[in-house]
Coordinates of C-alpha atoms and ligand atoms in Angstrom, one line a residue:
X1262 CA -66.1 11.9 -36.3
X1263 CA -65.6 13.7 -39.4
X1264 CA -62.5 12.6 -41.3
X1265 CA -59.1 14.3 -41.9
X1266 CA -60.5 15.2 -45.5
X1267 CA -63.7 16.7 -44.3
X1268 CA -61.7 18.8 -41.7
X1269 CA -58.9 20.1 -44.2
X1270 CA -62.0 21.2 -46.8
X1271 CA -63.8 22.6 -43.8
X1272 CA -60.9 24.5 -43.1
X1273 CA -59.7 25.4 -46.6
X1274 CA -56.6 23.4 -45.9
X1275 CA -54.9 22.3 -49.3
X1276 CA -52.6 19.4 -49.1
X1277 CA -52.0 15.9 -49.0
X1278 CA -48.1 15.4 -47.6
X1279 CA -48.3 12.8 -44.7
X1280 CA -47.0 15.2 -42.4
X1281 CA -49.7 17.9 -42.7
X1282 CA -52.5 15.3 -42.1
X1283 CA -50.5 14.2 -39.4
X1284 CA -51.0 17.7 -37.7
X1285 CA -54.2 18.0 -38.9
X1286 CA -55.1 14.2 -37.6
X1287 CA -53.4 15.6 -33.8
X1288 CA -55.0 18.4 -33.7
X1289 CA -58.4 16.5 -34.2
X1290 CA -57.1 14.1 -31.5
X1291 CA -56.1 16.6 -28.8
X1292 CA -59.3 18.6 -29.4
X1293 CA -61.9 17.2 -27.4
X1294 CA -59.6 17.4 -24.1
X1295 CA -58.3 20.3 -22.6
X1296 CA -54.5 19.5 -23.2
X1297 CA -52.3 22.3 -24.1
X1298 CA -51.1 22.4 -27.9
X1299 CA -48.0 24.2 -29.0
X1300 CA -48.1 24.8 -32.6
X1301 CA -44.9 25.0 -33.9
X1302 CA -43.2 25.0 -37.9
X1303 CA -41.9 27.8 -39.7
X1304 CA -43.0 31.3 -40.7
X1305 CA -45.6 30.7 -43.2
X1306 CA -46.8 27.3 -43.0
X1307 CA -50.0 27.7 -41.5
X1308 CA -50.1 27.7 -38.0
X1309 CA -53.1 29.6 -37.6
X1310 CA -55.7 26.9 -38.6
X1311 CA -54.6 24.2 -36.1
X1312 CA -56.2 26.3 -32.8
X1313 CA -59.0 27.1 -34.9
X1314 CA -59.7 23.2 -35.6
X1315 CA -59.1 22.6 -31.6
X1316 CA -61.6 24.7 -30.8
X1317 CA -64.5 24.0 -33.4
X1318 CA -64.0 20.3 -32.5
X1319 CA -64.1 20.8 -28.9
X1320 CA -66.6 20.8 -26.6
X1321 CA -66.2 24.6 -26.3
X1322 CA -67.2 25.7 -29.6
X1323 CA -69.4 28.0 -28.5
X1324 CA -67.4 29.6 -26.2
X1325 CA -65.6 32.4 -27.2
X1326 CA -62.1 32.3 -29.7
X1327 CA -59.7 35.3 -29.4
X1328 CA -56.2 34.8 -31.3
X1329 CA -53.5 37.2 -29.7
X1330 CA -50.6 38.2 -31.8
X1331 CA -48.1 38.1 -28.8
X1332 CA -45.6 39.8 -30.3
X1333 CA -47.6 42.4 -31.7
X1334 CA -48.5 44.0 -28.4
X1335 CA -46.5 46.2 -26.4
X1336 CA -44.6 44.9 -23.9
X1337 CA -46.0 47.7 -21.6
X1338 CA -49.6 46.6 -22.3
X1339 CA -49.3 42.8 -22.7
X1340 CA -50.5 42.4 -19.2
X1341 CA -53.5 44.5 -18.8
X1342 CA -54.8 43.3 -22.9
X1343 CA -54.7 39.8 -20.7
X1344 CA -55.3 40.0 -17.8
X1345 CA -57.3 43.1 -17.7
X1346 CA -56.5 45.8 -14.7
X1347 CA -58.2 48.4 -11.9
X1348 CA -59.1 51.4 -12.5
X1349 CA -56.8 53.5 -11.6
X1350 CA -53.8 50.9 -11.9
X1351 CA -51.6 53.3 -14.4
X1352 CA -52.0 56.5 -15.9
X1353 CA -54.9 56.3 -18.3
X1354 CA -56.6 53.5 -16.5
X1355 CA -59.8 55.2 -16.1
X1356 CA -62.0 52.1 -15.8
X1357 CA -61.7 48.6 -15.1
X1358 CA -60.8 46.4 -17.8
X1359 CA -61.5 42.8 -18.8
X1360 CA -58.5 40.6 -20.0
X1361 CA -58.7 38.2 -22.4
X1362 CA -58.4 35.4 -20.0
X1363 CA -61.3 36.7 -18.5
X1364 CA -63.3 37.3 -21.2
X1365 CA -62.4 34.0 -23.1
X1366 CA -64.1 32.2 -20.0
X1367 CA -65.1 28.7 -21.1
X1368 CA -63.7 29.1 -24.3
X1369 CA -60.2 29.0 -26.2
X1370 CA -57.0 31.6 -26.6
X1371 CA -54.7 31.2 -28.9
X1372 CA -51.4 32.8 -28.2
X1373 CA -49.5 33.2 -31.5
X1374 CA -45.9 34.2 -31.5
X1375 CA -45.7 33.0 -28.0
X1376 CA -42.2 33.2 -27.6
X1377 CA -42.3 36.7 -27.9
X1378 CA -44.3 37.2 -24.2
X1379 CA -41.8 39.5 -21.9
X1380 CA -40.8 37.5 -18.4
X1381 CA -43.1 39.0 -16.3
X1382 CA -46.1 38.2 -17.9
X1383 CA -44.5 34.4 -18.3
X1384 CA -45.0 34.1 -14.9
X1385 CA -49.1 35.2 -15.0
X1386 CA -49.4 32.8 -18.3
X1387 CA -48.0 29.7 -15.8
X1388 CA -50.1 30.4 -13.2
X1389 CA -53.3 30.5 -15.2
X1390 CA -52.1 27.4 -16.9
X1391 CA -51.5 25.4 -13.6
X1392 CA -54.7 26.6 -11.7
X1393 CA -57.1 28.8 -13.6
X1394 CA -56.2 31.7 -11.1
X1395 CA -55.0 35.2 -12.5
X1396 CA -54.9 39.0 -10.9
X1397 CA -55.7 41.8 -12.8
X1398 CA -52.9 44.5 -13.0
X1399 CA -53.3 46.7 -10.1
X1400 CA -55.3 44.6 -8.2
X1401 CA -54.8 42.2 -4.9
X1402 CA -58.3 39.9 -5.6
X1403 CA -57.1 36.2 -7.2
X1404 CA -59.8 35.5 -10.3
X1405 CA -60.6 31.9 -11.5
X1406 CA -61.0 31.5 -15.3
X1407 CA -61.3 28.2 -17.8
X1408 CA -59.3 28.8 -20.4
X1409 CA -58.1 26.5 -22.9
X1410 CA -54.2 27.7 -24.7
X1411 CA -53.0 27.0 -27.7
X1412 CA -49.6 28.8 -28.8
X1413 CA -47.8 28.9 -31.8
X1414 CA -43.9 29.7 -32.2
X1415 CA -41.8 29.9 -35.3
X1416 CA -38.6 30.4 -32.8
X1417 CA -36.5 27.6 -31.7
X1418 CA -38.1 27.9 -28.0
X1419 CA -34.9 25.8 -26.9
X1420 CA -32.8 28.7 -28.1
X1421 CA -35.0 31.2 -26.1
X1422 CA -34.7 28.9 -22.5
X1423 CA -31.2 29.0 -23.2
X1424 CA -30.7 32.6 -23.1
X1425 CA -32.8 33.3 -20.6
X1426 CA -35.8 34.5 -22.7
X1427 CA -38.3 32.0 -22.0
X1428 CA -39.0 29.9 -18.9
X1429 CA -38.5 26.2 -19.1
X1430 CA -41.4 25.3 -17.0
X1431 CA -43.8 27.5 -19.1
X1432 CA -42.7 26.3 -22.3
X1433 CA -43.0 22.2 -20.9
X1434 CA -46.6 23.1 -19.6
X1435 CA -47.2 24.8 -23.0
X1436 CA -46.4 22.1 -25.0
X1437 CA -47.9 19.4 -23.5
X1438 CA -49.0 18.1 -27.0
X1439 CA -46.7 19.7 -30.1
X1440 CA -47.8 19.6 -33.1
X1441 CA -45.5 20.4 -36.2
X1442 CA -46.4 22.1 -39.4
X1443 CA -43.7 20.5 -42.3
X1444 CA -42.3 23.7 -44.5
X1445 CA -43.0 23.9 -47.9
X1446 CA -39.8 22.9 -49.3
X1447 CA -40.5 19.3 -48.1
X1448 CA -44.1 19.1 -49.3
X1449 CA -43.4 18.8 -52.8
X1450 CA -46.3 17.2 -54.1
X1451 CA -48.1 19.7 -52.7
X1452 CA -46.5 23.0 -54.1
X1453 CA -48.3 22.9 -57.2
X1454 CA -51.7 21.8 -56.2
X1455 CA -51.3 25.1 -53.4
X1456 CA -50.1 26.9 -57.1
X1457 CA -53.1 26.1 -58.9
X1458 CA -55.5 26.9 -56.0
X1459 CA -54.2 30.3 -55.5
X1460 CA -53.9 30.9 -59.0
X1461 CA -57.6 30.2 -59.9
X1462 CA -58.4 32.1 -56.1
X1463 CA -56.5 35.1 -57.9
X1464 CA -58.0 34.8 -61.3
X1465 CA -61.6 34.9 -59.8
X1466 CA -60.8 37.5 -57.4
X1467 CA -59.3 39.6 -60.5
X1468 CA -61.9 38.5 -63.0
X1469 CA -58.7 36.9 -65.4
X1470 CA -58.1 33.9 -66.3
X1471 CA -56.2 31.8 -64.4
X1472 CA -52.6 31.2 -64.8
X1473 CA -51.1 28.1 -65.9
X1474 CA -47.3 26.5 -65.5
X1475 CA -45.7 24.3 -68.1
X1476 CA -43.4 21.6 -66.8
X1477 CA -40.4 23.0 -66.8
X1478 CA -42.1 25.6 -64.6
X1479 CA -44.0 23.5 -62.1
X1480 CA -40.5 21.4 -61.4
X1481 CA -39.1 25.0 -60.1
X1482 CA -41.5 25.7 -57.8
X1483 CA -41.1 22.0 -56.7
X1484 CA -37.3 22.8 -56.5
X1485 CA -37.7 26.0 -54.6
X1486 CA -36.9 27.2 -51.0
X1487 CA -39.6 28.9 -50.7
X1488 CA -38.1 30.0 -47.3
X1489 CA -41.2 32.2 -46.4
X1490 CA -43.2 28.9 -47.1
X1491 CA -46.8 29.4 -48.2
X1492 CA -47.4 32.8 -47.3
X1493 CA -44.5 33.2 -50.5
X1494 CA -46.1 30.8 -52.7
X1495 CA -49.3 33.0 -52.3
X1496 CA -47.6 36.6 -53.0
X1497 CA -45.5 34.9 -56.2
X1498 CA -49.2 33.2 -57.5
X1499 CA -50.9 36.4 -56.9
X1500 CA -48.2 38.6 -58.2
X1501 CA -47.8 36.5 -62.1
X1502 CA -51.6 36.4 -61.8
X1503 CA -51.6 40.4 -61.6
X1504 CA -48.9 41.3 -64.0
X1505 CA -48.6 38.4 -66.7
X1506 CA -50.5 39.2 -69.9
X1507 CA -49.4 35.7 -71.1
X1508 CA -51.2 33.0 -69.0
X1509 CA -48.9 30.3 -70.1
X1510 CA -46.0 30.5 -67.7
X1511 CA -42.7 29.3 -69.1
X1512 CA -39.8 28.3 -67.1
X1513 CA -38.3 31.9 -67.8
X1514 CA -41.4 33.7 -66.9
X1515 CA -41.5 32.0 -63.4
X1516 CA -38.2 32.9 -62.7
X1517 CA -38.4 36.1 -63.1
X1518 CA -40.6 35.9 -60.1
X1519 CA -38.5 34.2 -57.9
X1520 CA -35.9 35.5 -55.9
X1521 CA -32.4 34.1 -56.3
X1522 CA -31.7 31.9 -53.8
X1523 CA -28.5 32.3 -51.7
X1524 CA -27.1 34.9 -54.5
X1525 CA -28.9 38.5 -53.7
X1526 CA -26.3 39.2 -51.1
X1527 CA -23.3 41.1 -51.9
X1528 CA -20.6 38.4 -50.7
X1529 CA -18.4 40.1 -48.9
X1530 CA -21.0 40.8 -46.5
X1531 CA -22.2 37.5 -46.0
X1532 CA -18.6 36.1 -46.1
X1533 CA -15.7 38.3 -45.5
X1534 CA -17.2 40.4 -42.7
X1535 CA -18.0 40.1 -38.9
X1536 CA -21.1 41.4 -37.6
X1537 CA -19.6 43.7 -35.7
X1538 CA -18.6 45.5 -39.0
X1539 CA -22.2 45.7 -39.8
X1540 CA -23.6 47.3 -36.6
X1541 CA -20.5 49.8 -37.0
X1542 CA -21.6 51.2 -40.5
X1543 CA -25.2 51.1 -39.0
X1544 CA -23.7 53.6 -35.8
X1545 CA -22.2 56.0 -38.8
X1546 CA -25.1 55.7 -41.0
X1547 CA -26.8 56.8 -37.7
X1548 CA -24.5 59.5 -36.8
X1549 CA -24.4 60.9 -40.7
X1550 CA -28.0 61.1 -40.8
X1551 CA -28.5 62.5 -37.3
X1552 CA -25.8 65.4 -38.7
X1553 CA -27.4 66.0 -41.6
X1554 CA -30.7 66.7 -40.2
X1555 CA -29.0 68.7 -37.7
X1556 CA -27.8 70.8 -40.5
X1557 CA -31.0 71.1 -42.2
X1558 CA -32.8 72.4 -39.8
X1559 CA -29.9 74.8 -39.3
X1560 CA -30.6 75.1 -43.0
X1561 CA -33.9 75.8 -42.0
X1562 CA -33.8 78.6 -40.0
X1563 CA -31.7 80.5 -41.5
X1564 CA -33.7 80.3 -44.9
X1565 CA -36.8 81.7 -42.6
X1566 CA -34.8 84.6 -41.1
X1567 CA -33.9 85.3 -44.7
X1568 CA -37.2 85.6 -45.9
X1569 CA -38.5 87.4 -42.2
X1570 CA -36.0 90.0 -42.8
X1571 CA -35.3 90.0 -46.1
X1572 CA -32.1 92.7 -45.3
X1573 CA -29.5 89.5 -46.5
X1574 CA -26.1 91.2 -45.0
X1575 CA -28.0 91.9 -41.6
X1576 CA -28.6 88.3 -41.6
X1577 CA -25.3 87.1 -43.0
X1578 CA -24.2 89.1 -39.7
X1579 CA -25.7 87.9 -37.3
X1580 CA -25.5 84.4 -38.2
X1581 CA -22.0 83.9 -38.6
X1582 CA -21.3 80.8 -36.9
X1583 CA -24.0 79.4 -38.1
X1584 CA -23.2 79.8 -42.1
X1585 CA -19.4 78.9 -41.5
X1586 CA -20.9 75.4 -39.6
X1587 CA -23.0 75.0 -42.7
X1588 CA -21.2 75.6 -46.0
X1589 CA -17.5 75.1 -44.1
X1590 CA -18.3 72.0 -44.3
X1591 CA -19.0 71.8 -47.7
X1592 CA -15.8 73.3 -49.4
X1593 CA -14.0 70.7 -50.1
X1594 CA -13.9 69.0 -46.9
X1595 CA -16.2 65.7 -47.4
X1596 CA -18.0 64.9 -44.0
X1597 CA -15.0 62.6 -42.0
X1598 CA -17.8 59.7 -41.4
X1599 CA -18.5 58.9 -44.7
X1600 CA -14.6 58.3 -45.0
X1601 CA -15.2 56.2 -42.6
X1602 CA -17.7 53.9 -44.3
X1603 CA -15.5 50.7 -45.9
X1604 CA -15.7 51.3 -49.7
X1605 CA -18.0 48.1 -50.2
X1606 CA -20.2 49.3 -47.7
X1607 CA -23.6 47.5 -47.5
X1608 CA -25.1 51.0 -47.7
X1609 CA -23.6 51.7 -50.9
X1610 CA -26.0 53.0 -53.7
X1611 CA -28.1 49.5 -54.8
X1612 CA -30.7 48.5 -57.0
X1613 CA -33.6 49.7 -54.4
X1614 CA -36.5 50.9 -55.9
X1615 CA -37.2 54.8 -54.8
X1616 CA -41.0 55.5 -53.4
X1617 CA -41.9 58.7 -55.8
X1618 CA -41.3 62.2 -54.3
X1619 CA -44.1 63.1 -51.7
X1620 CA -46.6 65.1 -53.6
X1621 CA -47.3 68.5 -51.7
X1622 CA -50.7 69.6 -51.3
X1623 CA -51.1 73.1 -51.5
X1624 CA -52.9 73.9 -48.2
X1625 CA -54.3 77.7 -48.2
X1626 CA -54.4 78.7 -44.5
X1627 CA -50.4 77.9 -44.7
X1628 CA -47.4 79.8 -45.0
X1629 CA -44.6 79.3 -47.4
X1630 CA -41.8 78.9 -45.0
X1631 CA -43.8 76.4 -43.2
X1632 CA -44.5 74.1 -46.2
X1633 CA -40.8 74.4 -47.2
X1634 CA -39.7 73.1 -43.9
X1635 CA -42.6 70.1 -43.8
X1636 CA -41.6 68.8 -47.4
X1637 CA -37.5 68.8 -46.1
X1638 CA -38.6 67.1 -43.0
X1639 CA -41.4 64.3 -45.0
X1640 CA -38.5 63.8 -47.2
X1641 CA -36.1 63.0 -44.4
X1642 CA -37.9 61.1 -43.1
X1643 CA -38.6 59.1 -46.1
X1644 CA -35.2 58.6 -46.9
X1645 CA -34.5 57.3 -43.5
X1646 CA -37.7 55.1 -43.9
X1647 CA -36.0 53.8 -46.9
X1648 CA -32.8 53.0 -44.8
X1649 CA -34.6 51.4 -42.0
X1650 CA -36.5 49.3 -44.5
X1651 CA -33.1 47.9 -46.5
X1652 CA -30.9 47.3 -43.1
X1653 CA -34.2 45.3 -41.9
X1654 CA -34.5 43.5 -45.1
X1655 CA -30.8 42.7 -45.6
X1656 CA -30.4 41.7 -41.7
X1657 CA -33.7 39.3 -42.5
X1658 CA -31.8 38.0 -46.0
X1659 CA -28.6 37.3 -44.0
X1660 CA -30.1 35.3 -41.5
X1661 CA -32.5 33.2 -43.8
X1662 CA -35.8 34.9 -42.4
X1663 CA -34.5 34.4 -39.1
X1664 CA -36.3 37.0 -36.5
X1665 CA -34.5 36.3 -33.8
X1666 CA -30.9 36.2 -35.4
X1667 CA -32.0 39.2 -37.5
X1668 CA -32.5 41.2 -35.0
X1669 CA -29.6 40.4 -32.7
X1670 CA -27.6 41.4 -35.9
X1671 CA -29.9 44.9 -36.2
X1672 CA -29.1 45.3 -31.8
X1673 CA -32.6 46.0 -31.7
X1674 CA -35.1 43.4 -29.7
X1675 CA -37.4 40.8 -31.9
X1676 CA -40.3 42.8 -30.7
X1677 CA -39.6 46.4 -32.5
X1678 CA -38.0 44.0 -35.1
X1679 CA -41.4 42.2 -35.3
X1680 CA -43.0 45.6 -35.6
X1681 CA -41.0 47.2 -38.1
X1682 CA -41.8 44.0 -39.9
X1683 CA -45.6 44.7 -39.6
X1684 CA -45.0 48.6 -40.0
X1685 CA -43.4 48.1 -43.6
X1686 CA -44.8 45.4 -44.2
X1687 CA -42.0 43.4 -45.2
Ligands
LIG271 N1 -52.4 24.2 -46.4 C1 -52.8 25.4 -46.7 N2 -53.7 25.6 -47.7 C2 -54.1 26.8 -48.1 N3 -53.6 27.9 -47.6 C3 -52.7 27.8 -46.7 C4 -52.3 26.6 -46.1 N4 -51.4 26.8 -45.2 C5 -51.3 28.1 -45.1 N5 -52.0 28.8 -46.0 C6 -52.1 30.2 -46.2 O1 -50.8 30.7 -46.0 C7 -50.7 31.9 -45.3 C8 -49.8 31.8 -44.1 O2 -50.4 30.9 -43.2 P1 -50.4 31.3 -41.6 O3 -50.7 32.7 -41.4 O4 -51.2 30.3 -40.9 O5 -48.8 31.1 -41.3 P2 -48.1 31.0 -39.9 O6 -47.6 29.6 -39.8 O7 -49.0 31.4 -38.8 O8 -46.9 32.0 -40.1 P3 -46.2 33.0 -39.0 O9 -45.4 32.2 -38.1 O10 -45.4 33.9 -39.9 O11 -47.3 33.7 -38.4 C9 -52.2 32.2 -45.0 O12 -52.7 33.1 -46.0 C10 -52.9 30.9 -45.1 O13 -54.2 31.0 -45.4
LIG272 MG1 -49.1 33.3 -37.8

């Protein structure tokens, strides 16, 4: 048997903390048998290695691996991308499909973000996991399959039982073995030997030199959070590696590249104010926004009957209403939902850094009017882009990388949250 050393090289797995080789000595364990493993440990850590150990070391390496991102799939088509369906079964089913589960037969599926799996297909997942047996969607005939499942979860799954999200008897037969990846913030002697790897990875892949920390520098990272574990490591070594000119990183230098831990919240949002505050001003935001683009494209029209019918006092007649609803509100009279908004809002003007103004491509087979109304719609949407991307990031902040909390807060479900998250690329 090959030992924990050769596996973690094998596997490009840096790190000597007792813990890690623990995992790494369970997951070496566990693989030759069929056991289910639950990977569990924080966003970050490195979950994604441990099924791919299992299955190189087991006796179905040459079966087939598929990793599904759970989360990542909508909840409409989670059941068919496993378990395959008829034709027929729903609209758009025009042939029959294979599932995973069916095309992973005799090998190993790894279901990442596990947690995230709606109810219904909770039940399919037990039943392949008790007896092999699943049923395509739309069909009646009971398939047999020999899968083996690993899943990974950086939720509390007791959490999720508790409200209802996840069945207890799934996540028991999930986890028959659990095997826990440490965070970064309790690895300290490994921080900087992860540091130095991605730095010389990054100076390679950038064709500069590599980076290097002086003391004062290496015993912040050691003191670090690093809440988004090694994933955040990675970004910081590959951002200084980028952007410094001087290779010598000083204690200042490194800060610079770290965010301030429990300090880049306004307080009173953290502190002073319930949650219920924050979905409020996210219902005006809403409400302001939906407004304005209603006026815009009032806005809108009017600027093209304008230039249709160029005869301005015709137009001015005829559109009455719609000119008083348009600049009434502009004399004088702010718009009553902003008054609304608490003066320290959380949507107040902040330090965000603005994406440049789209750049218009002249396109020749277009109108003017059209283009005009295109750019005010890109830019609205933008804008609202913008929003959507600070709400997410704040909610995410507040609740220390927290999905689950985060997007309670946001009243939206972890799943959009997870793919706003993968949308922005936050
Ligand atoms: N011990 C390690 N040595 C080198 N690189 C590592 C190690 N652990 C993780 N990484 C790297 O860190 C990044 C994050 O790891 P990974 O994607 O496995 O996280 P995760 O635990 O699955 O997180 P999430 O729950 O957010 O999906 C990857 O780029 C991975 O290659
Ligand atoms: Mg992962």
């Amino acid at each position: 048997m090959e030992s924990i050393q050769a596996i973690k090289q094998r596997f490009e797995i840096i790190g000597n903390d007792p813990k890690l080789n623990r995992a790494v000595e369970k997951a070496m364990q566990v693989a030759p048998t069929d056991i289910s493993v639950l990977v569990t440990g924080e966003s970050g850590v490195g979950k994604e290695s441990i099924p791919k150990i299992i299955h190189a070391l087991s006796h179905r390496k040459h079966g087939k691996y598929i990793a599904v991102n759970c989360g990542a799939i909508p909840e409409g088509t989670i059941d068919s991308e496993l378990f395959g369906h008829e034709k027929g079964a729903f609209t758009g089913a025009t042939a029959t499909r294979e599932g995973y589960f069916e095309v992973a037969d005799g090998g190993t599926i790894f279901l990442d973000e596990v947690g995230e799996l709606p109810l219904t297909t909770q039940v399919r997942l037990l039943r392949v996991l008790e007896n092999g047996e699943f049923i395509k969607v739309g069909s009646s005939q009971v398939q047999k399959t020999n899968v083996r499942i690993v899943a990974a979860t950086n939720v509390n799954m007791f959490d999720a039982i508790e409200k209802g999200k996840f069945r207890e008897d799934l996540y028991y037969r999930l986890s028959t073995v659990e095997i826990m990846l440490p965070p970064l913030r309790e690895r300290k002697e490994d921080v900087h030997l992860l540091f130095r790897k991605f730095s010389s990875d990054f100076a390679h892949k950038y064709k500069m030199p590599p980076i290097k920390l002086d003391d004062d520098a290496v015993s912040l990272l050691q003191k670090f959070r690093w809440s988004g574990n090694i994933r955040q490591l990675r970004n910081v070594a590959e951002q200084i590696s980028v952007l410094e000119a001087n290779r010598n990183i000083t204690l200042a230098s490194l800060r610079a590249y770290l965010p301030e831990e429990g300090s880049n919240l306004p307080a009173v949002v953290r502190d002073k104010k319930p949650e219920s505050d924050f979905s409020n001003e996210r219902e005006i935001l809403y409400k302001v926004l939906f407004d304005m683009k209603s006026d815009l494209n009032d806005l809108k029209k009017l600027t093209m009957e304008l230039m249709q019918n160029g005869n301005t006092s015709k137009v001015q007649e005829t559109n009455k209403g719609l000119i008083q609803k348009i600049y009434g509100a502009q004399n004088g009279d702010t718009h009553e939902d902003f008054e609304n908004l608490p003066s320290t809002n959380v949507f107040a003007p902040q330090k965000v850094s603005r994406p440049e103004p789209p750049v218009i491509e002249e396109d020749d087979d277009d109108d003017s009017n059209y283009l005009f109304a295109e750019t005010v719609e890109e830019e609205e949407t933008l804008r609202l882009d913008e929003r959507e991307i600070e709400l997410i990031k704040k909610a995410l902040e507040r609740n220390k990388g927290k999905r689950k909390a985060a997007a309670d807060e946001l009243g939206i479900s972890e799943r959009t949250l997870y793919r706003k998250i993968k949308q922005y690329d936050l």
